[in-house]
Amino acid sequence: MKADSSSIDKGAGRPRDPRIDAAILGATADLLVEIGYSNLTMAAVAERAGTTKTALYRRWSSKAELVHEAAFPTAPTALGMPEGDIATDVRAMLAAAAAVFTSPVVRAALPGVIADMAADAELSYRVMSRFTGLFGVVRDRLVHAVERGEVRPDVDPDRLIEVIGGVNLLRMLLVPGWELDDQWLDQTTAIVVHGIVR
């Protein structure tokens, strides 16, 4: 994860150049698609971006954090639409997650990032903290659905987030070449909203 954009480049004693940031993130995204996460090195990114490894490490503490920011330039915000009924909201959440997980850069990055996060709890915390705002939107929508009487009050927002992210992630990992079409979204929405019991 990139440091706060207002931070000072410690090595040079001056503000960071956003053009270098953009060049590094663009080079990382391109290389991920071309050679994959396991073959990606900080040296290769620096060379492609026309900068130095020192410049990379001033901005990102590890390859996993750099790759995460290149794959997710901003936390997903596809829930900007007005709230509707809970089924519409759940479908929008699934579609937003699908749009993220099916991008070529994310497909190339995510298996390696997940492995690195599993081995480093601090890295996992830093990466996941970038999604705090999105998770808050999901929680708010679930709270409002409870208030409208659409959802049971015992439904845990964190479990809903895990279900929506998990179903997309598993599909992407197991069947990486398939798009998540309207039929998949409709069927998955129905299962999440209504369950499987008659």
XYZ file of N, CA and C in Angstrom, residues 31-101:
213
model
N 2.988 -5.348 -16.194
C 3.816 -6.532 -15.985
C 3.025 -7.685 -15.370
N 2.084 -7.357 -14.494
C 1.253 -8.417 -13.917
C 0.550 -9.206 -15.009
N -0.052 -8.496 -15.951
C -0.788 -9.164 -17.031
C 0.184 -9.910 -17.946
N 1.367 -9.345 -18.162
C 2.325 -9.945 -19.090
C 3.041 -11.156 -18.516
N 3.499 -11.074 -17.258
C 4.364 -12.139 -16.728
C 3.838 -12.784 -15.449
N 2.778 -12.228 -14.845
C 2.207 -12.823 -13.648
C 2.879 -12.385 -12.359
N 2.193 -12.640 -11.260
C 2.654 -12.178 -9.944
C 3.973 -12.818 -9.542
N 4.090 -14.129 -9.737
C 5.286 -14.827 -9.236
C 6.551 -14.374 -9.945
N 6.451 -13.947 -11.207
C 7.625 -13.505 -11.955
C 7.904 -12.009 -11.805
N 6.983 -11.295 -11.192
C 7.133 -9.846 -11.041
C 8.167 -9.540 -9.965
N 9.086 -8.640 -10.250
C 10.070 -8.204 -9.264
C 10.052 -6.686 -9.180
N 10.502 -6.168 -8.067
C 10.594 -4.726 -7.906
C 11.581 -4.154 -8.924
N 12.635 -4.900 -9.230
C 13.616 -4.434 -10.212
C 12.979 -4.306 -11.592
N 12.147 -5.284 -11.959
C 11.487 -5.232 -13.270
C 10.521 -4.051 -13.347
N 9.800 -3.807 -12.252
C 8.878 -2.664 -12.221
C 9.658 -1.358 -12.356
N 10.751 -1.233 -11.610
C 11.548 -0.010 -11.662
C 12.070 0.240 -13.078
N 12.550 -0.822 -13.706
C 13.073 -0.668 -15.068
C 11.972 -0.239 -16.030
N 10.815 -0.891 -15.945
C 9.707 -0.552 -16.844
C 9.219 0.873 -16.594
N 9.220 1.294 -15.340
C 8.723 2.633 -14.990
C 9.764 3.723 -15.211
N 11.015 3.330 -15.477
C 12.058 4.315 -15.672
C 12.501 4.985 -14.389
N 12.517 4.206 -13.299
C 12.926 4.758 -12.007
C 13.819 3.744 -11.302
N 13.973 3.857 -9.999
C 14.865 2.979 -9.248
C 14.088 2.157 -8.221
N 14.718 1.052 -7.793
C 14.096 0.264 -6.729
C 13.966 1.083 -5.453
N 14.923 1.965 -5.202
C 14.852 2.824 -4.022
C 13.576 3.654 -4.044
N 13.239 4.198 -5.217
C 12.015 4.997 -5.334
C 10.783 4.153 -5.041
N 10.795 2.883 -5.457
C 9.657 2.010 -5.171
C 9.516 1.774 -3.675
N 10.642 1.453 -3.031
C 10.573 1.111 -1.613
C 10.306 2.320 -0.724
N 10.534 3.525 -1.224
C 10.124 4.704 -0.470
C 8.614 4.809 -0.424
N 7.955 4.263 -1.426
C 6.506 4.409 -1.561
C 5.741 3.186 -1.067
N 6.262 1.983 -1.318
C 5.601 0.736 -0.941
C 6.601 -0.152 -0.223
N 6.173 -0.759 0.868
C 7.108 -1.540 1.681
C 7.361 -2.936 1.122
N 6.509 -3.403 0.205
C 6.682 -4.757 -0.319
C 6.032 -4.871 -1.689
N 6.397 -5.932 -2.375
C 5.786 -6.213 -3.673
C 4.283 -6.388 -3.533
N 3.841 -7.084 -2.491
C 2.406 -7.340 -2.320
C 1.632 -6.034 -2.182
N 2.159 -5.079 -1.423
C 1.458 -3.808 -1.264
C 1.434 -3.016 -2.570
N 2.541 -3.028 -3.298
C 2.583 -2.354 -4.594
C 1.583 -2.983 -5.548
N 1.570 -4.303 -5.618
C 0.664 -5.001 -6.530
C -0.783 -4.739 -6.140
N -1.072 -4.733 -4.840
C -2.447 -4.498 -4.411
C -2.919 -3.126 -4.867
N -2.080 -2.119 -4.726
C -2.517 -0.785 -5.142
C -2.619 -0.673 -6.655
N -1.761 -1.388 -7.391
C -1.861 -1.375 -8.853
C -3.133 -2.072 -9.319
N -3.509 -3.138 -8.631
C -4.715 -3.881 -9.023
C -5.984 -3.180 -8.557
N -5.911 -2.504 -7.415
C -7.053 -1.774 -6.856
C -6.630 -0.319 -6.650
N -6.563 0.481 -7.729
C -6.071 1.856 -7.599
C -6.832 2.651 -6.549
N -8.116 2.391 -6.426
C -8.918 2.934 -5.337
C -9.781 1.800 -4.847
N -10.246 1.893 -3.620
C -11.168 0.871 -3.135
C -12.418 0.896 -3.996
N -12.973 -0.274 -4.323
C -14.161 -0.310 -5.177
C -15.291 0.549 -4.613
N -15.922 1.348 -5.460
C -16.990 2.241 -5.014
C -18.227 2.094 -5.884
N -18.453 0.923 -6.412
C -19.549 0.732 -7.361
C -20.920 0.760 -6.703
N -20.981 1.037 -5.401
C -22.279 1.115 -4.734
C -22.722 2.561 -4.583
N -22.401 3.373 -5.552
C -22.797 4.771 -5.508
C -24.245 5.003 -5.870
N -24.915 3.975 -6.386
C -26.320 4.102 -6.748
C -27.174 4.261 -5.493
N -28.358 4.872 -5.627
C -29.241 5.007 -4.458
C -29.674 3.638 -3.937
N -29.972 3.599 -2.670
C -30.447 2.342 -2.088
C -31.793 1.970 -2.683
N -31.981 0.656 -2.829
C -33.271 0.139 -3.281
C -33.737 -0.902 -2.292
N -34.475 -1.903 -2.774
C -34.797 -3.024 -1.897
C -33.527 -3.854 -1.726
N -33.506 -4.726 -0.735
C -32.277 -5.430 -0.387
C -31.826 -6.354 -1.514
N -32.757 -6.950 -2.258
C -32.357 -7.821 -3.366
C -31.607 -7.030 -4.427
N -32.085 -5.842 -4.738
C -31.395 -4.985 -5.711
C -30.023 -4.590 -5.196
N -29.952 -4.275 -3.911
C -28.665 -3.889 -3.327
C -27.682 -5.056 -3.327
N -28.144 -6.247 -2.982
C -27.257 -7.416 -2.969
C -26.758 -7.708 -4.388
N -27.647 -7.615 -5.367
C -27.219 -7.842 -6.751
C -26.171 -6.809 -7.157
N -26.367 -5.554 -6.755
C -25.387 -4.515 -7.069
C -24.051 -4.803 -6.385
N -24.091 -5.302 -5.150
C -22.863 -5.647 -4.449
C -22.131 -6.788 -5.153
N -22.879 -7.809 -5.571
C -22.282 -8.931 -6.300
C -21.685 -8.474 -7.618
N -22.417 -7.610 -8.327
C -21.935 -7.114 -9.615
C -20.681 -6.267 -9.439
N -20.641 -5.461 -8.368
C -19.463 -4.629 -8.107
C -18.245 -5.500 -7.826
N -18.439 -6.528 -7.010
C -17.326 -7.432 -6.713
C -16.897 -8.189 -7.968
N -17.863 -8.601 -8.793
C -17.538 -9.312 -10.028
C -16.720 -8.439 -10.966
N -17.078 -7.168 -11.055
C -16.337 -6.256 -11.938
C -14.887 -6.132 -11.498
N -14.667 -6.142 -10.188
C -13.302 -6.052 -9.668
C -12.542 -7.347 -9.938
N -13.129 -8.482 -9.566
C -12.412 -9.749 -9.625
C -12.170 -10.249 -11.046
